C-alpha positions as MATLAB code, in Angstrom:
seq = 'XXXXXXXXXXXXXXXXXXXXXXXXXXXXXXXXXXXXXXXXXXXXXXXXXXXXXXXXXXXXXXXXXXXXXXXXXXXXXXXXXXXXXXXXXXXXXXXXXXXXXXXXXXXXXXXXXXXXXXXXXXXXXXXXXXXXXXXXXXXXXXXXXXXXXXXXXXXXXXXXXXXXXXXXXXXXXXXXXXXXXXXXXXXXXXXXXXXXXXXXXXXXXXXXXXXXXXXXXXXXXXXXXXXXXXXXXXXXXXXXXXXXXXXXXXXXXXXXXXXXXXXXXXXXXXXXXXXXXXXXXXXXXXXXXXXXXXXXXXXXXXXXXXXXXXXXXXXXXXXXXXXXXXXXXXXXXXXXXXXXXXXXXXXXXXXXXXXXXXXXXXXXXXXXXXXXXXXXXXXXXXXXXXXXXXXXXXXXXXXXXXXXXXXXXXXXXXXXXXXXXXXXXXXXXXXXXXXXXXXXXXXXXXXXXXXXXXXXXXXXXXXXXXXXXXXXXXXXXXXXXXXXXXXXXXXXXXXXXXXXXXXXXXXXXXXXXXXXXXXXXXXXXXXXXXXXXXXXXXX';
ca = [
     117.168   18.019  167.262;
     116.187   21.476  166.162;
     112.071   22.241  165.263;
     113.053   22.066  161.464;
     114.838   18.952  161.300;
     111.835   17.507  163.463;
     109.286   18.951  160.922;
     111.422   17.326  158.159;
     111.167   13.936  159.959;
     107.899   14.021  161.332;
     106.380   14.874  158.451;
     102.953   13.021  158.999;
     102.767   14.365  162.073;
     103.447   17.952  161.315;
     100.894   17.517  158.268;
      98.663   16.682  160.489;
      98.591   19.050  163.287;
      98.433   21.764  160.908;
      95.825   20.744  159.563;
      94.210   20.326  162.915;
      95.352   23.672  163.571;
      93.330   25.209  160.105;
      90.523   23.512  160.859;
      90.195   24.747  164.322;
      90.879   28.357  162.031;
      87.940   27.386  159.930;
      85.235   26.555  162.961;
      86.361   29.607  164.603;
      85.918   31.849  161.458;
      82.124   30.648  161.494;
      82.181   31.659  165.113;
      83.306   34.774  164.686;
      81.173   37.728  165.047;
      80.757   40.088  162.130;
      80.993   44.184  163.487;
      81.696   47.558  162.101;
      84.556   48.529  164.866;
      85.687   46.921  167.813;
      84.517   46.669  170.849;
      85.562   50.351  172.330;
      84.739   51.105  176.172;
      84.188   54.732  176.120;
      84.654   56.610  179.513;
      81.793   58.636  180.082;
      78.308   57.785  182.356;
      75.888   60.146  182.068;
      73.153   61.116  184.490;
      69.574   62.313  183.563;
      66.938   63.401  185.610;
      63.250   64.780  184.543;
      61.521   67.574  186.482;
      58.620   68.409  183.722;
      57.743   71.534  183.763;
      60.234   73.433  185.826;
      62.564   75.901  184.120;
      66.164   76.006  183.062;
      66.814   78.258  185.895;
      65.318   75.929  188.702;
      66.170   72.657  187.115;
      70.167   73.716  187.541;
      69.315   75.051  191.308;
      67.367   72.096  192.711;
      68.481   69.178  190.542;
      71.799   69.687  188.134;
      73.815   71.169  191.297;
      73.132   68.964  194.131;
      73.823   66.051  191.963;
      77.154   67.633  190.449;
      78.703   67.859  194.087;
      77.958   64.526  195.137;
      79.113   62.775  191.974;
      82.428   64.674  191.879;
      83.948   62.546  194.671;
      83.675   59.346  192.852;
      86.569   57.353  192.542;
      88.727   58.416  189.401;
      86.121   61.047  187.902;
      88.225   63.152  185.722;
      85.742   66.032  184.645;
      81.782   66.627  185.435;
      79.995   68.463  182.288;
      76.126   68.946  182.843;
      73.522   71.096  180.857;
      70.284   72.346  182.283;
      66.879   72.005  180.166;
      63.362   72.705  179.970;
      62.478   69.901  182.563;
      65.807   67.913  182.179;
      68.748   67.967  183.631;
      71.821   65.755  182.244;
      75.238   65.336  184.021;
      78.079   63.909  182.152;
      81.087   62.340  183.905;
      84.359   61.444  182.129;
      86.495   58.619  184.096;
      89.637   58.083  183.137;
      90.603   55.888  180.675;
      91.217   52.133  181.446;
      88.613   52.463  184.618;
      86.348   50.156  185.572;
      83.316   51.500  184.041;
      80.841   48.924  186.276;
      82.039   49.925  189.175;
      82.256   53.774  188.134;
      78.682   53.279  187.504;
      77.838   51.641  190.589;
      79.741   54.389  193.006;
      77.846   56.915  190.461;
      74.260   55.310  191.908;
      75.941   54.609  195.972;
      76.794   58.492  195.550;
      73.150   59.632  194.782;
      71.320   57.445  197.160;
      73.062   60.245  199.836;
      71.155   63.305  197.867;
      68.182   61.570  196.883;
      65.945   62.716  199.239;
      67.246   66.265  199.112;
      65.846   66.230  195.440;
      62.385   67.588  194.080;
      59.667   64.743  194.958;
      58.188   65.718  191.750;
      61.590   65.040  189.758;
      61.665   61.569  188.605;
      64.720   59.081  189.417;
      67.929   59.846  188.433;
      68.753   57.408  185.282;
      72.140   56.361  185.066;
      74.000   54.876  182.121;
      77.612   54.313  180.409;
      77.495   55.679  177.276;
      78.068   51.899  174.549;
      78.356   52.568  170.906;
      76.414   49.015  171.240;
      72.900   51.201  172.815;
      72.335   52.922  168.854;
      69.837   51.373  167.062;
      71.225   48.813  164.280;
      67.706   48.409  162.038;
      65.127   51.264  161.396;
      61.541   50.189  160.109;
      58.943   52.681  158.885;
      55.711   52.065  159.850;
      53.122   53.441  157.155;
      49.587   53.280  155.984;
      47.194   54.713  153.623;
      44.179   53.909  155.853;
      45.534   54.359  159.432;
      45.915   57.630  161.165;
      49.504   58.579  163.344;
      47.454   57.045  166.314;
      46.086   53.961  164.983;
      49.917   53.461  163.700;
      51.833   53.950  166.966;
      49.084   52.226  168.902;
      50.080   49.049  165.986;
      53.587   49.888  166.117;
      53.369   49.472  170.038;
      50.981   46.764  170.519;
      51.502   44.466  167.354;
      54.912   45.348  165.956;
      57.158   45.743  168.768;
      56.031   42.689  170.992;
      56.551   40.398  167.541;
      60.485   41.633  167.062;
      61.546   41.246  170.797;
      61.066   37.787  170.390;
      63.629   37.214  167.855;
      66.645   35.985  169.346;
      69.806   38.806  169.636;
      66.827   41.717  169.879;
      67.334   43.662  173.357;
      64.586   46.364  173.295;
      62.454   47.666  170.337;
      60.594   51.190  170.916;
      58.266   53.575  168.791;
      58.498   56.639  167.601;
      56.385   59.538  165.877;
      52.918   59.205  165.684;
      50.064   60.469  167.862;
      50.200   59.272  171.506;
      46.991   58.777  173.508;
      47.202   61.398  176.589;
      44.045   61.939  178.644;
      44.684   65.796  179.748;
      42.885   67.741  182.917;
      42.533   70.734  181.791;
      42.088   73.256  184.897;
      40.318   76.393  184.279;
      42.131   79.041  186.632;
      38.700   81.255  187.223;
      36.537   78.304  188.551;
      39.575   76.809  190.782;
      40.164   80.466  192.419;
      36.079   80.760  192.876;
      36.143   77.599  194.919;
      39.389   78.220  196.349;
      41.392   75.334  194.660;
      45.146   75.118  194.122;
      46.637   72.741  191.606;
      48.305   70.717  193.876;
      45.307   69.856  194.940;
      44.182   68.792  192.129;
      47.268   66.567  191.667;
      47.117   64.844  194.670;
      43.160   63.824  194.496;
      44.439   62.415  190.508;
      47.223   60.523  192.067;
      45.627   59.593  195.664;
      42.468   58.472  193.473;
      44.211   56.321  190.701;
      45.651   53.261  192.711;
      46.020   49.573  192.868;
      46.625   48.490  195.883;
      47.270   44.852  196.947;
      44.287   43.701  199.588;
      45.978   40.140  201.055;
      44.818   36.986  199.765;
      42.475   34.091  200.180;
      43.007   30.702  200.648;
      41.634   26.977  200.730;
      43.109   23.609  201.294;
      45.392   23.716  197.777;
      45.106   26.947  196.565;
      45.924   30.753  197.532;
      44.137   33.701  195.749;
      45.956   37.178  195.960;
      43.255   40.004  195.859;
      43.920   43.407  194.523;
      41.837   46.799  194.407;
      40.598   47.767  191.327;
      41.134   51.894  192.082;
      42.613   53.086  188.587;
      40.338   54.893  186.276;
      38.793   53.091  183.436;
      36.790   56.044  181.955;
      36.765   60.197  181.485;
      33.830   60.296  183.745;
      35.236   58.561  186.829;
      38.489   60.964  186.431;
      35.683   64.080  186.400;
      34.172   62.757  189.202;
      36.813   62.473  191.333;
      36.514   64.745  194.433;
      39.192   67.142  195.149;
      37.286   69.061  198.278;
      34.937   69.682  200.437;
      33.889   72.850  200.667;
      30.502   74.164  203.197;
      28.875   70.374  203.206;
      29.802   70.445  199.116;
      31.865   68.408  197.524;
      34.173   69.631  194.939;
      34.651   67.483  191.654;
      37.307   67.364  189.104;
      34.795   68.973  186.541;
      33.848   71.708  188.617;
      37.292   73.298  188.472;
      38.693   71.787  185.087;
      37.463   69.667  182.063;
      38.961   66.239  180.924;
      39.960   65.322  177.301;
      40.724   62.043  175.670;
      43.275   63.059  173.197;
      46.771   62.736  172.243;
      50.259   64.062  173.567;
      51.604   67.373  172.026;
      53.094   66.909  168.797;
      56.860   67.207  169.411;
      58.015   65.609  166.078;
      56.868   64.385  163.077;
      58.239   61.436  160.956;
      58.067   61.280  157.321;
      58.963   58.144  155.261;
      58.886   58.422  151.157;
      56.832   61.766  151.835;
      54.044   60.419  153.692;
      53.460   60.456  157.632;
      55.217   57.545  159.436;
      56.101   55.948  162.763;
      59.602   54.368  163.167;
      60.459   51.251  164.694;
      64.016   51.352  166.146;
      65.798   48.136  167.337;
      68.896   47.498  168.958;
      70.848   44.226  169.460;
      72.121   42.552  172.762;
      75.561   43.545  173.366;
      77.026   39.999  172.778;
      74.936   39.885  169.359;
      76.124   39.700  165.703;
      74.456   42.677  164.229;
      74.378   41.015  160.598;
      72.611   37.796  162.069;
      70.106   40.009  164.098;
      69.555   42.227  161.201;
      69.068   39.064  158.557;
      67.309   36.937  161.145;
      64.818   40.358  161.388;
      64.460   40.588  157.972;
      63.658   37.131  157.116;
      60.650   37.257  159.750;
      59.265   40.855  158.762;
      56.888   39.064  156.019;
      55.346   36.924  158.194;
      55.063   39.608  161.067;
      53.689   41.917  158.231;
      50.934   39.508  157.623;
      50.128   39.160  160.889;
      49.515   43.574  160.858;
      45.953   44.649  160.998;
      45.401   45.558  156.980;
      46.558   48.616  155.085;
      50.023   48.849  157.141;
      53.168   48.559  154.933;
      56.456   47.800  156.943;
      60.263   49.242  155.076;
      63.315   48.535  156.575;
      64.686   52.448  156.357;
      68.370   52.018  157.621;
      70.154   49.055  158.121;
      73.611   49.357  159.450;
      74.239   45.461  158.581;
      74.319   46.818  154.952;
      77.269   49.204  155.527;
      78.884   46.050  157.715;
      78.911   43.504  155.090;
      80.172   46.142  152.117;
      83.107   46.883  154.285;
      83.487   43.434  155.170;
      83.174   42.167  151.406;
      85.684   44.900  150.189;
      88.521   44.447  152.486;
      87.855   40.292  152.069;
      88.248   41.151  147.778;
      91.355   43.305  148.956;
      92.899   40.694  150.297;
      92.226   37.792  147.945;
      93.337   40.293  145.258;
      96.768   40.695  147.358;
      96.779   36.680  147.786;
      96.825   36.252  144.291;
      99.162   39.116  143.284;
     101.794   37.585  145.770;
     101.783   34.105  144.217;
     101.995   36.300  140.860;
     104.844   37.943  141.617;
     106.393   34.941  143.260;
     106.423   33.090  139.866;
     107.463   36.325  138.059;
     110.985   36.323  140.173;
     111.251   32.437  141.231;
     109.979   31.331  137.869;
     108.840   27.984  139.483;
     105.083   26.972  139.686;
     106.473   24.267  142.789;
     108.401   26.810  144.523;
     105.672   29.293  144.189;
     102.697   26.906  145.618;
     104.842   26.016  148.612;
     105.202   29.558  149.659;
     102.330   31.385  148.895;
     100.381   28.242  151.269;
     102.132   30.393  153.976;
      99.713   32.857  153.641;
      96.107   30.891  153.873;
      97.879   28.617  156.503;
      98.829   31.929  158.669;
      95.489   33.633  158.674;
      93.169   30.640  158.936;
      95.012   30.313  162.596;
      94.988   33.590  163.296;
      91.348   33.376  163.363;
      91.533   30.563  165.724;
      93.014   33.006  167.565;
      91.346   36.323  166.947;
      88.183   33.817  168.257;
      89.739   33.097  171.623;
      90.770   36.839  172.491;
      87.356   37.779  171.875;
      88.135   39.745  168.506;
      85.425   40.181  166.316;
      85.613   40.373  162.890;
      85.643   44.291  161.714;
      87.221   46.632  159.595;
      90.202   47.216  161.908;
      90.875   43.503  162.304;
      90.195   42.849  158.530;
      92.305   45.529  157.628;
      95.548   44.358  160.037;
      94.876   40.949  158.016;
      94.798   42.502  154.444;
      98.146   44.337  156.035;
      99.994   41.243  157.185;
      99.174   39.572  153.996;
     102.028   40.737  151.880;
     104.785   40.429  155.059;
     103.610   36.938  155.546;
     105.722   35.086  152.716;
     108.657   36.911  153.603;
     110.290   34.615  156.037;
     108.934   32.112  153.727;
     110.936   32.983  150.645;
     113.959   33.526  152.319;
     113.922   30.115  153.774;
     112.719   28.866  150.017;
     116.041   30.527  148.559;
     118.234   29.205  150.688;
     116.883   25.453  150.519;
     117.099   26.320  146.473;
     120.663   27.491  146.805;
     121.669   24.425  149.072;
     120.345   22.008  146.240;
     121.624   23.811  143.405;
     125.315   24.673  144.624;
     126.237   22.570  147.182;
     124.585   19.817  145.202;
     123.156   18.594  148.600;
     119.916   16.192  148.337;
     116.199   17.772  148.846;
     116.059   16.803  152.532;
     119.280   17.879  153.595;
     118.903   20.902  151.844;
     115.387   21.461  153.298;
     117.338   20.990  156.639;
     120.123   22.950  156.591;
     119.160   25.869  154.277;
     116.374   26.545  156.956;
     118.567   26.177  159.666;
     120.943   28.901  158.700;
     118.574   31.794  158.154;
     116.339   30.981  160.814;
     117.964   33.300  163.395;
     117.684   35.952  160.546;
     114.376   35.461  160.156;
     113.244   35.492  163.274;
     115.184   38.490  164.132;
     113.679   40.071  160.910;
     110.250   39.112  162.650;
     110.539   40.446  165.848;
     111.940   43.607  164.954;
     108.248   44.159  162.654;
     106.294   43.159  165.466;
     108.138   45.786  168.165;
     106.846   48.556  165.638;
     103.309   47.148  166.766;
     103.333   45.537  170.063;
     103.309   48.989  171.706;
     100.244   50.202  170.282;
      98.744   47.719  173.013;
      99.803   49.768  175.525;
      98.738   53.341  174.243;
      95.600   54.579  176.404;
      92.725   56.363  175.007;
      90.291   56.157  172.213;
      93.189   54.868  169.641;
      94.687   52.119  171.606;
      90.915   50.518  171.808;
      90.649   51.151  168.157;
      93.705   49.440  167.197;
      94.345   46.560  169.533;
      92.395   44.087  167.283;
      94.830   45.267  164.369;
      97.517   45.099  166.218;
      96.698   41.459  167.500;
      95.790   40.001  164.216;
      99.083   41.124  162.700;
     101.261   39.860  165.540;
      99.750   37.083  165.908;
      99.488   35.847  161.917;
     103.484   37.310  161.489;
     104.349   34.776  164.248;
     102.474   31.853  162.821;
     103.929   32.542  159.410;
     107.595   32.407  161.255;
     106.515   29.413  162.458;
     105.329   27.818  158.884;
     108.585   28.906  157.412;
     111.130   27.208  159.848;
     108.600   23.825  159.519;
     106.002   23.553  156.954;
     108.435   25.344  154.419;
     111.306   23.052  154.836;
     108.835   19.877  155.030;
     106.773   20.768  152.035;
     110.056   21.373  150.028;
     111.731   18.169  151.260;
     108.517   16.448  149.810;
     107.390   17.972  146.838;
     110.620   20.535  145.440;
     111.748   19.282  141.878;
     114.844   21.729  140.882;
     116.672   20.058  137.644;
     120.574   18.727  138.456;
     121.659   20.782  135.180;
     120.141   23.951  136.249;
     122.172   26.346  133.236;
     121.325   24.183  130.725;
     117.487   23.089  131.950;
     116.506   25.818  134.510;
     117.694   29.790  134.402;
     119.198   29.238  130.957;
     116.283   28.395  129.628;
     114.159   30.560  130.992;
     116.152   33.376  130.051;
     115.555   33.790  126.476;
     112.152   34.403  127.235;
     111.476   37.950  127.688;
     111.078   38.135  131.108;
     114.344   36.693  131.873;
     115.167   39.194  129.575;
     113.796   41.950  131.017;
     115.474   41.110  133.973;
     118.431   40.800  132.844;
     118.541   44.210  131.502;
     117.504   45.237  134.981;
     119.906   43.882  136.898;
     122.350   45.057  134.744;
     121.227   48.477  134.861;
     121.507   47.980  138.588;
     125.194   46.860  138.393;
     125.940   50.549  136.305;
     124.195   52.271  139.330;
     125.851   50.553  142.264;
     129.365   50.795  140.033;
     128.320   54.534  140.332;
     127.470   54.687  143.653;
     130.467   52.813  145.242;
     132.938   54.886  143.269;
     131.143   58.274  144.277;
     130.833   57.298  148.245;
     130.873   60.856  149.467;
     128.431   62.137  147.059;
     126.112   59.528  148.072;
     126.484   60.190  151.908;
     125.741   63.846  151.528;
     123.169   63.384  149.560;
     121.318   60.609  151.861;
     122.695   63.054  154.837;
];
């Protein structure tokens, strides 16, 4: 007993595990996450390293160099790329493509612990990181106020804003910027140090040696245990001025006697302007396993009560949101394909010129891609505009199979004068070879786009997957949901010239096609008569 006599014959129970099968389609669809693109491993880790205030020149010789040679042996590096800075230095390392970009990154760190004592003391730890399209920001607020200054706002921003939107659920990090920072600056005066014989490491040192919290042990009682620290960090300008830095002939040399202190703000390296008035902006970015529409909607739901919770006079704008760009694109391909739903079953009663016929194959098409997203949700596809877009694609291929298995049932019934249910039976039986031959040779055009390396075979593999996987299951609804919905429901009249076509035909659409297909006949009378003038031609 073949799959399409069983559907025929099981019909309950073929009813009913597809529609187990669409609803599992429908609670995966709500479990789907919603995405611009896919998610795309790109091979590159970068390494940065700060040396403030050291030159292009030097920051290449003592940092960008040593850590250049000892990154180059790692394990499937393909090419090293670095650029020297004022203070910066920033390696670039492309692996190549289908590496493991965890463990790239971990023999990246193993690698430097070997030069990390050869580097500057000064220099600051090498950072390393795999470059995720994930890490840009996906919500931009602008921080403003008519009463604030850019310090007051970042200090807000910082202390009121920030603390407020990492507690929403799918936020990984929210940080600050523009605005005045608060910097407390030594300024050293070059005559007085040289008059009592002070260098500037010296200075340095008695900051850094001065400014410490050290842990002192603990104290304990019967039940409890008390850890006590040393309160050594500054607390005010005059502490840091009189810090000593020397001694010097029974005198003791103070931070004010060779430099002043300040209580001011950072240098101004940027400036951010929202609407034409001075801003700060808030930029947040989403865990990597995160819906960026929920995070984005679940932030904007909760900026009016964090706004009310602001000290007064501080307005909070969403700037950018890339959710808004996500659910356009989303909402456009969805129309696209609704619109190519219901131009299918159009068309299908424009040539079959039967509403039954028509329902029972264009529910191929909702059936197909409701699994598919059962599906799509256990590969871990997300819902973008490469996966939507291999949907809206497979949409008009997916009755295909469907109406040829529909014509042949038809024909069965009409000229062999066979009953609906042997009719469903055999007329699906005798294409279904064809068919699934038809099938496999569409999905060999796109199976081996899975296997094409680089930056387009990540970009494509959720297209790929969705239309594979939704021209299967519509192979599958033709050989048994086809044939069982047309056993069941299929009403073709006995006296089909005098009740069906001939009817039909004086209207003008049967008309019209007449005239076509007669037209048709004059060309292919032409063409089969003229048989070397049509192979040159096509040659």
């Amino acid at each position: 007993m073949n799959m399409t006599q069983t559907a025929i014959k099981r019909g309950v129970t073929f009813a009913m595990i597809y529609l187990i099968a669409v609803g599992f389609g429908l609670f995966s669809l709500l479990r789907l996450n919603l995405d611009l693109y896919p998610e795309m491993n790109f091979p590159y880790i970068s390494v940065i390293t700060q040396y403030t205030g050291v030159g292009p020149y030097d920051v290449e010789t003592v940092l960008t160099r040593p850590i250049e040679e000892t990154v180059a042996s790692v394990k499937n590096v393909k090419k090293v790329t670095s650029a020297s800075r004022q203070g910066l230095s920033v390696t670039m390392l492309e692996v190549n493509w289908g590496t493991d970009r965890d463990q790239a990154e971990t023999d990246v760190r193993r690698n430097l612990d070997f030069v990390r004592d050869y580097l500057p003391p000064d220099a600051s730890e090498p950072l390393v990181f795999k470059f995720d399209p994930s890490m840009q920001p996906i919500l931009y607020l602008a921080v403003s106020s008519t009463i604030h200054g850019q310090a007051e706002l970042r200090r807000i921003s910082e202390e009121y804003l920030e603390p407020r939107i990492e507690r929403i659920p799918g936020v990984a990090s929210v940080y600050t910027s523009g605005g005045l920072k608060r910097e407390i600056k030594v300024i050293a005066d070059p005559l007085a140090m040289k008059a009592h014989n002070i260098a500037i490491q010296q200075i340095q040192a008695a900051l850094q040696g001065a400014n410490l919290q050290i842990p002192s042990g603990y104290i304990e009682n019967d039940r409890e245990e008390f850890s006590i620290e040393t309160a050594g960090q500054f607390t005010s300008l005059e502490q840091i001025a009189n810090t000593s830095v020397a001694v010097y002939n029974g005198s003791i040399i103070r931070i004010r006697d060779v430099a002043s202190v300040q209580d001011g703000f950072a240098d101004l390296r940027q400036e951010v302007w929202n609407n034409g008035k001075p801003a700060t902006f808030v930029f947040i970015q989403k865990s990597s396993d995160a819906n960026t529409v929920n995070v984005c909607r679940s932030i904007r739901n909760q900026l009016p009560r964090i706004e009310q919770e602001l000290p007064r006079g501080v307005n909070v704008e969403v700037a950018i949101d890339l959710s808004d760009f996500i659910v356009n694109s989303m909402s456009n391909l969805s129309s696209t394909a609704w619109q190519a739903v219901l131009l299918t079953f159009l068309v299908l009663l424009f040539f079959l010129r039967n509403l039954r016929s028509s329902i029972i194959v264009a529910v191929s098409i909702p059936v197909s891609v409701i699994v598919t997203f059962a599906v799509m949700d256990q590969a871990g596809i997300t819902l973008n505009i490469i996966s939507m877009a291999g949907l809206a694609l497979a949409i008009g291929m997916l009755v295909d199979n469907s109406i040829v298995v529909l014509e042949n049932i038809f024909r069965h019934h009409d000229e062999l004068k066979e009953n609906l249910v042997e009719s469903a039976d055999k007329g699906a039986r005798e294409v279904s070879m064809a068919i699934t031959a038809s099938t496999l040779t569409t999905l060999v055009v796109f199976l081996p786009v899975l296997f094409v390396p680089g930056l387009a075979g990540q970009l494509f593999r959720d297209m790929v997957v969705t239309i594979c996987f939704s021209l299967t299951i519509s192979l599958i609804v033709a050989l048994t949901l086809i044939p069982l919905l047309a056993s069941r429901f299929l009403r073709i009249s006995r006296n089909l010239k005098e009740n069906g076509l001939a009817m039909r035909s004086k209207n003008r659409i049967a008309g019209w096609l007449d005239r076509l297909y007669a037209v048709y006949r004059i060309f292919l009378d032409w063409a089969l008569e003229r048989r070397k003038t049509v192979l040159f031609t096509t040659a």
